[in-house]
Short mmCIF file of C-alpha atoms in Angstrom, two decimals:
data_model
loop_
_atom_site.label_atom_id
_atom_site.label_comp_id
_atom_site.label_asym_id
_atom_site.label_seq_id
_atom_site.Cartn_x
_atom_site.Cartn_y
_atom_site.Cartn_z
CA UNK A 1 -24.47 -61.93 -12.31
CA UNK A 2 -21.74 -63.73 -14.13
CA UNK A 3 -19.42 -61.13 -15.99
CA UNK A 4 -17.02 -62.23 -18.85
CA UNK A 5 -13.65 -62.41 -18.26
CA UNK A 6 -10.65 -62.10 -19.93
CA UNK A 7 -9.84 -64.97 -22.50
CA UNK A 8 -6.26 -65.55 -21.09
CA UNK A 9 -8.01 -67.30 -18.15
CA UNK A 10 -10.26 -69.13 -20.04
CA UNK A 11 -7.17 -70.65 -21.94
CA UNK A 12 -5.46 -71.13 -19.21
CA UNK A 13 -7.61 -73.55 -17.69
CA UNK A 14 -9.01 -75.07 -20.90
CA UNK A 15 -5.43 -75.55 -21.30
CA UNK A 16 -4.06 -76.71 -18.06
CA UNK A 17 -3.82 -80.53 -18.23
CA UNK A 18 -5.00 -82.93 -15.99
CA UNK A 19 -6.93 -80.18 -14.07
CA UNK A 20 -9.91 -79.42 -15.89
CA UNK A 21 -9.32 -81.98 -18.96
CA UNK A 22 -13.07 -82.38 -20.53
CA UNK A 23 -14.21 -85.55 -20.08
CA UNK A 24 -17.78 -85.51 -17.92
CA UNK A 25 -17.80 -85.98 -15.19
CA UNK A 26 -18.79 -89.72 -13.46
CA UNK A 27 -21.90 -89.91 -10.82
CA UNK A 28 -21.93 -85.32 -10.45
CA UNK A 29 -24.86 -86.30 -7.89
CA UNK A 30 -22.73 -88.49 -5.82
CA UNK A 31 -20.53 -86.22 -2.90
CA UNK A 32 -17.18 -86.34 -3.43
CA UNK A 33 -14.31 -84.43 -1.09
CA UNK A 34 -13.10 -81.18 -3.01
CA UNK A 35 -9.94 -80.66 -3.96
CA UNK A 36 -7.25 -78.42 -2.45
CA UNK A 37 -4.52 -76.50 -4.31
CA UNK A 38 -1.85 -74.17 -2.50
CA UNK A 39 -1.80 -70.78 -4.31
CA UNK A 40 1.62 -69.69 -2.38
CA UNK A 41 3.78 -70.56 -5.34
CA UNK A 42 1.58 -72.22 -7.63
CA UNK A 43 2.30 -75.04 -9.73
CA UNK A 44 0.94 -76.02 -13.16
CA UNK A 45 -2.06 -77.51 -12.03
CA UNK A 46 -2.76 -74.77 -9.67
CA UNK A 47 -2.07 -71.77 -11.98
CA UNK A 48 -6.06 -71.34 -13.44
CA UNK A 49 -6.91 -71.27 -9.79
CA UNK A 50 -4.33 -68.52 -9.07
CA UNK A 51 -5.10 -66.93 -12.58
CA UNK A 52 -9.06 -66.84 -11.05
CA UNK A 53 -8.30 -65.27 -7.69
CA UNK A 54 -5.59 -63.01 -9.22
CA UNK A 55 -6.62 -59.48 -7.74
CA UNK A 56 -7.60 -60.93 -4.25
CA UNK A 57 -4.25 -62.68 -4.17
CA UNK A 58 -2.93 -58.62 -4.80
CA UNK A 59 -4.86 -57.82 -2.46
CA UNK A 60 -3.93 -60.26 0.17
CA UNK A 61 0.54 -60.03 -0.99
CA UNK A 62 -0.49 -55.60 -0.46
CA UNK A 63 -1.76 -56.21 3.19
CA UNK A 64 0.95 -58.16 3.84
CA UNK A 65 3.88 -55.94 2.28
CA UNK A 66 1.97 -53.04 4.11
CA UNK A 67 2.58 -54.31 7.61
CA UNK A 68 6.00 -54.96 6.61
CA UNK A 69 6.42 -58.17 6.26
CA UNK A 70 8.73 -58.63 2.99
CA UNK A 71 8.65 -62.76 3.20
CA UNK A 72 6.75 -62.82 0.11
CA UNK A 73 7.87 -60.79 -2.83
CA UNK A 74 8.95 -63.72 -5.04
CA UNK A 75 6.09 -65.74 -4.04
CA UNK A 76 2.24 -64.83 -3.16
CA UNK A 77 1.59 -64.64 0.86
CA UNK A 78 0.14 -67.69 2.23
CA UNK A 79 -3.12 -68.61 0.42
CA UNK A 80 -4.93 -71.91 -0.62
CA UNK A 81 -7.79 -72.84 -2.83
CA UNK A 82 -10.60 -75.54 -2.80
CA UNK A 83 -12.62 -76.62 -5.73
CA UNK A 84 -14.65 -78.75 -7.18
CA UNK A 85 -14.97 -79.31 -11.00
CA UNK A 86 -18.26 -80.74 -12.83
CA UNK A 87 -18.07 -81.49 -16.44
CA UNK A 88 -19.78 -82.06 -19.12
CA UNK A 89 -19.62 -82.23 -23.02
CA UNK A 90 -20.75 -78.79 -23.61
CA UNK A 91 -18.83 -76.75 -20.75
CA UNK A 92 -16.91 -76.78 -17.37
CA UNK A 93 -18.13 -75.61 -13.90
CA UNK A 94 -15.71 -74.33 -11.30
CA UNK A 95 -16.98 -73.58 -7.61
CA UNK A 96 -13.52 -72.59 -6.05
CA UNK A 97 -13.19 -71.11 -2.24
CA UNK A 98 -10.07 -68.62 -1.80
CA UNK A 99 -8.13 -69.53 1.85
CA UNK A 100 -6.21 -66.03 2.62
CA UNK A 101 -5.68 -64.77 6.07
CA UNK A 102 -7.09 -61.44 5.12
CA UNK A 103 -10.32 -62.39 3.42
CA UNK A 104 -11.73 -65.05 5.85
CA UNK A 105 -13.14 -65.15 9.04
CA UNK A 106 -13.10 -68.11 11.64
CA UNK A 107 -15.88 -69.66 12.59
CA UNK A 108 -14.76 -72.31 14.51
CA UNK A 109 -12.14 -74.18 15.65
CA UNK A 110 -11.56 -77.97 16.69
CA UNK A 111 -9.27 -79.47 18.78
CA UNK A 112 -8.26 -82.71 15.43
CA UNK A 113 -5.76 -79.78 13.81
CA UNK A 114 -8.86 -77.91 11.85
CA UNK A 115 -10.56 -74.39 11.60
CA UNK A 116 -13.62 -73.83 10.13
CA UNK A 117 -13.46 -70.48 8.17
CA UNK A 118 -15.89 -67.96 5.89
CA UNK A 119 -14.36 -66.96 2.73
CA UNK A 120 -14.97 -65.73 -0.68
CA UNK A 121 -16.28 -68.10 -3.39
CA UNK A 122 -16.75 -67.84 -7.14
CA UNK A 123 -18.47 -69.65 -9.79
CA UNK A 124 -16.26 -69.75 -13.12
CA UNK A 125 -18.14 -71.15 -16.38
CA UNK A 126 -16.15 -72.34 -19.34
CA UNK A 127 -18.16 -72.51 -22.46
CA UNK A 128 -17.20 -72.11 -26.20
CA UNK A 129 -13.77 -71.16 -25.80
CA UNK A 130 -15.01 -68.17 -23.39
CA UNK A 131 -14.96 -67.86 -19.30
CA UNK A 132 -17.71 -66.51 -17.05
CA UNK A 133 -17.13 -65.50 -13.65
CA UNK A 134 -19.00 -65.00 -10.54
CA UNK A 135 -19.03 -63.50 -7.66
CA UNK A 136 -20.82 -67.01 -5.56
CA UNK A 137 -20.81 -65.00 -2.26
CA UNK A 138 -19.09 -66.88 0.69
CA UNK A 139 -18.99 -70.21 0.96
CA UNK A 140 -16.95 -72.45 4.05
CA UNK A 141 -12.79 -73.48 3.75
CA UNK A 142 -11.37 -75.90 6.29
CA UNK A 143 -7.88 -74.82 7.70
CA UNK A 144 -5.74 -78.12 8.40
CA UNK A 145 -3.05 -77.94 10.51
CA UNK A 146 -0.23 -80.13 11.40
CA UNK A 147 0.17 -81.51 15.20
CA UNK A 148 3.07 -81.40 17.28
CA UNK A 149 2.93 -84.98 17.84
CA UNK A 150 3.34 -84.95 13.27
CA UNK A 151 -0.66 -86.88 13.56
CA UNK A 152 -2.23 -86.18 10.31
CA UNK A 153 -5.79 -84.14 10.31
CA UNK A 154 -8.52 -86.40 10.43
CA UNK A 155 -10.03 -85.86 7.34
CA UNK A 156 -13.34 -87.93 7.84
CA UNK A 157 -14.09 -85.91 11.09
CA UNK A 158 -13.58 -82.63 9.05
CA UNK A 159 -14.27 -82.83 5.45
CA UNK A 160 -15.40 -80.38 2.83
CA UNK A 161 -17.11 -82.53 0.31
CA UNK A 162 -19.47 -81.09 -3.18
CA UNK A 163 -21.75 -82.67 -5.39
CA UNK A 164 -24.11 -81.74 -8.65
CA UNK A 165 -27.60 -81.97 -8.93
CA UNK A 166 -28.34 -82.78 -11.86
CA UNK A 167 -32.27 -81.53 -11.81
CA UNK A 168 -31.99 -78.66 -10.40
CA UNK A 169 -28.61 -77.89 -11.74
CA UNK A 170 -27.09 -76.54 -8.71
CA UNK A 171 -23.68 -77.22 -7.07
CA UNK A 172 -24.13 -78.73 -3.49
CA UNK A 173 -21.19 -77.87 -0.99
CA UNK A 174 -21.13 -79.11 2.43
CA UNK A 175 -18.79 -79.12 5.41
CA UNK A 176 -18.85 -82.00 7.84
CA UNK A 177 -17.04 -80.32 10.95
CA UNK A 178 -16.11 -81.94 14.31
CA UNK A 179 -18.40 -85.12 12.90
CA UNK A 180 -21.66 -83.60 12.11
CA UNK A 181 -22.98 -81.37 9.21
CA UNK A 182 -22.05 -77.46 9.73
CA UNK A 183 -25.21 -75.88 8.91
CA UNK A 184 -23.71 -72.46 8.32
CA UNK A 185 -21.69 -74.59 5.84
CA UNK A 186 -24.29 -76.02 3.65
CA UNK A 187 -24.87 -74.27 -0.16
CA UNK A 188 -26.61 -74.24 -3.24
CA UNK A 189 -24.99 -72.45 -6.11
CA UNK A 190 -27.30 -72.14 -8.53
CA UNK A 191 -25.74 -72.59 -12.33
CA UNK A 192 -27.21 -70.34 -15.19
CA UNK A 193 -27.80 -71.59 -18.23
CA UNK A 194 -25.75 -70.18 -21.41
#
């Protein structure tokens, strides 16, 4: 069930420029790698993603603070985002995955600088100046790491890629892990209509 939310977030992202600007989006059908945003110390463009995770990022700085480690009062603990943002003249769609160390689990790891992890996901509407957010259960994040050797992730072998189908207007997200297609990975997220 999608809940309203405050109207600060909504402006916030209908706000935030080249984020979520409202133009449609091109070829929604076609999968298309999502897009990563560090929530650590946010910057403009990743501030609506912050602003949407907001009390899980509390929750995630409290467990932190409460094992003592004080690294992180000016800034949130280590957490990341992925999204993927599908537009169109009426409203704006956010699926966004939350990367903390406290609410994921690993699933996997692979030996190209990547873990495979379960975290939460939610499913933000933007329609008519107001926000709708859900709860979108868990959905799949993929941890890159750097290498000793300073090789970059290969990003084809592990990918997290999205795409919108258009019929049965559902989000698609899939995770391509270690070269094949994770099947623990692989979602529909239905979205309601108005």
């Amino acid at each position: 069930m999608i809940a309203r939310s405050t109207m600060a977030l909504g402006a916030a992202l209908f706000s935030s420029p080249p984020g979520l600007a409202q133009l449609p989006s091109t070829e929604p059908g076609k999968w298309r790698p999502v897009v990563y945003a560090d929530l650590q110390l946010p910057g403009e463009t990743a501030l609506p993603y912050a602003s949407l995770w907001a009390d899980e990022l509390r929750r995630n700085n409290d467990a932190y603070k409460t094992r003592g480690d004080r690294r992180f009062l000016v800034a949130n603990a280590p957490a990341s985002e992925s999204h993927v943002v599908i537009r169109s003249p009426e409203r704006v769609v956010v699926l966004s995955v939350l990367h903390t160390v406290t609410a994921c689990t690993v699933l996997r790891r692979d030996a190209a600088h990547a873990t495979l992890k379960s975290c939460p996901m939610r499913l933000v509407i933007y329609e008519n100046g107001q926000s709708r957010v859900a709860d979108a259960g868990r959905g799949c994040f993929i941890e890159y790491t750097a290498s000793q050797g300073g090789t970059a992730p290969d990003m084809v072998r592990n990918a997290a890629l999205a795409a919108y189908d258009i019929e049965s207007r559902t989000i698609r997200a899939g995770i391509v892990f270690q070269g094949q297609a994770a099947d623990e990975c692989q979602f529909r997220v239905p979205i309601p209509r108005s």
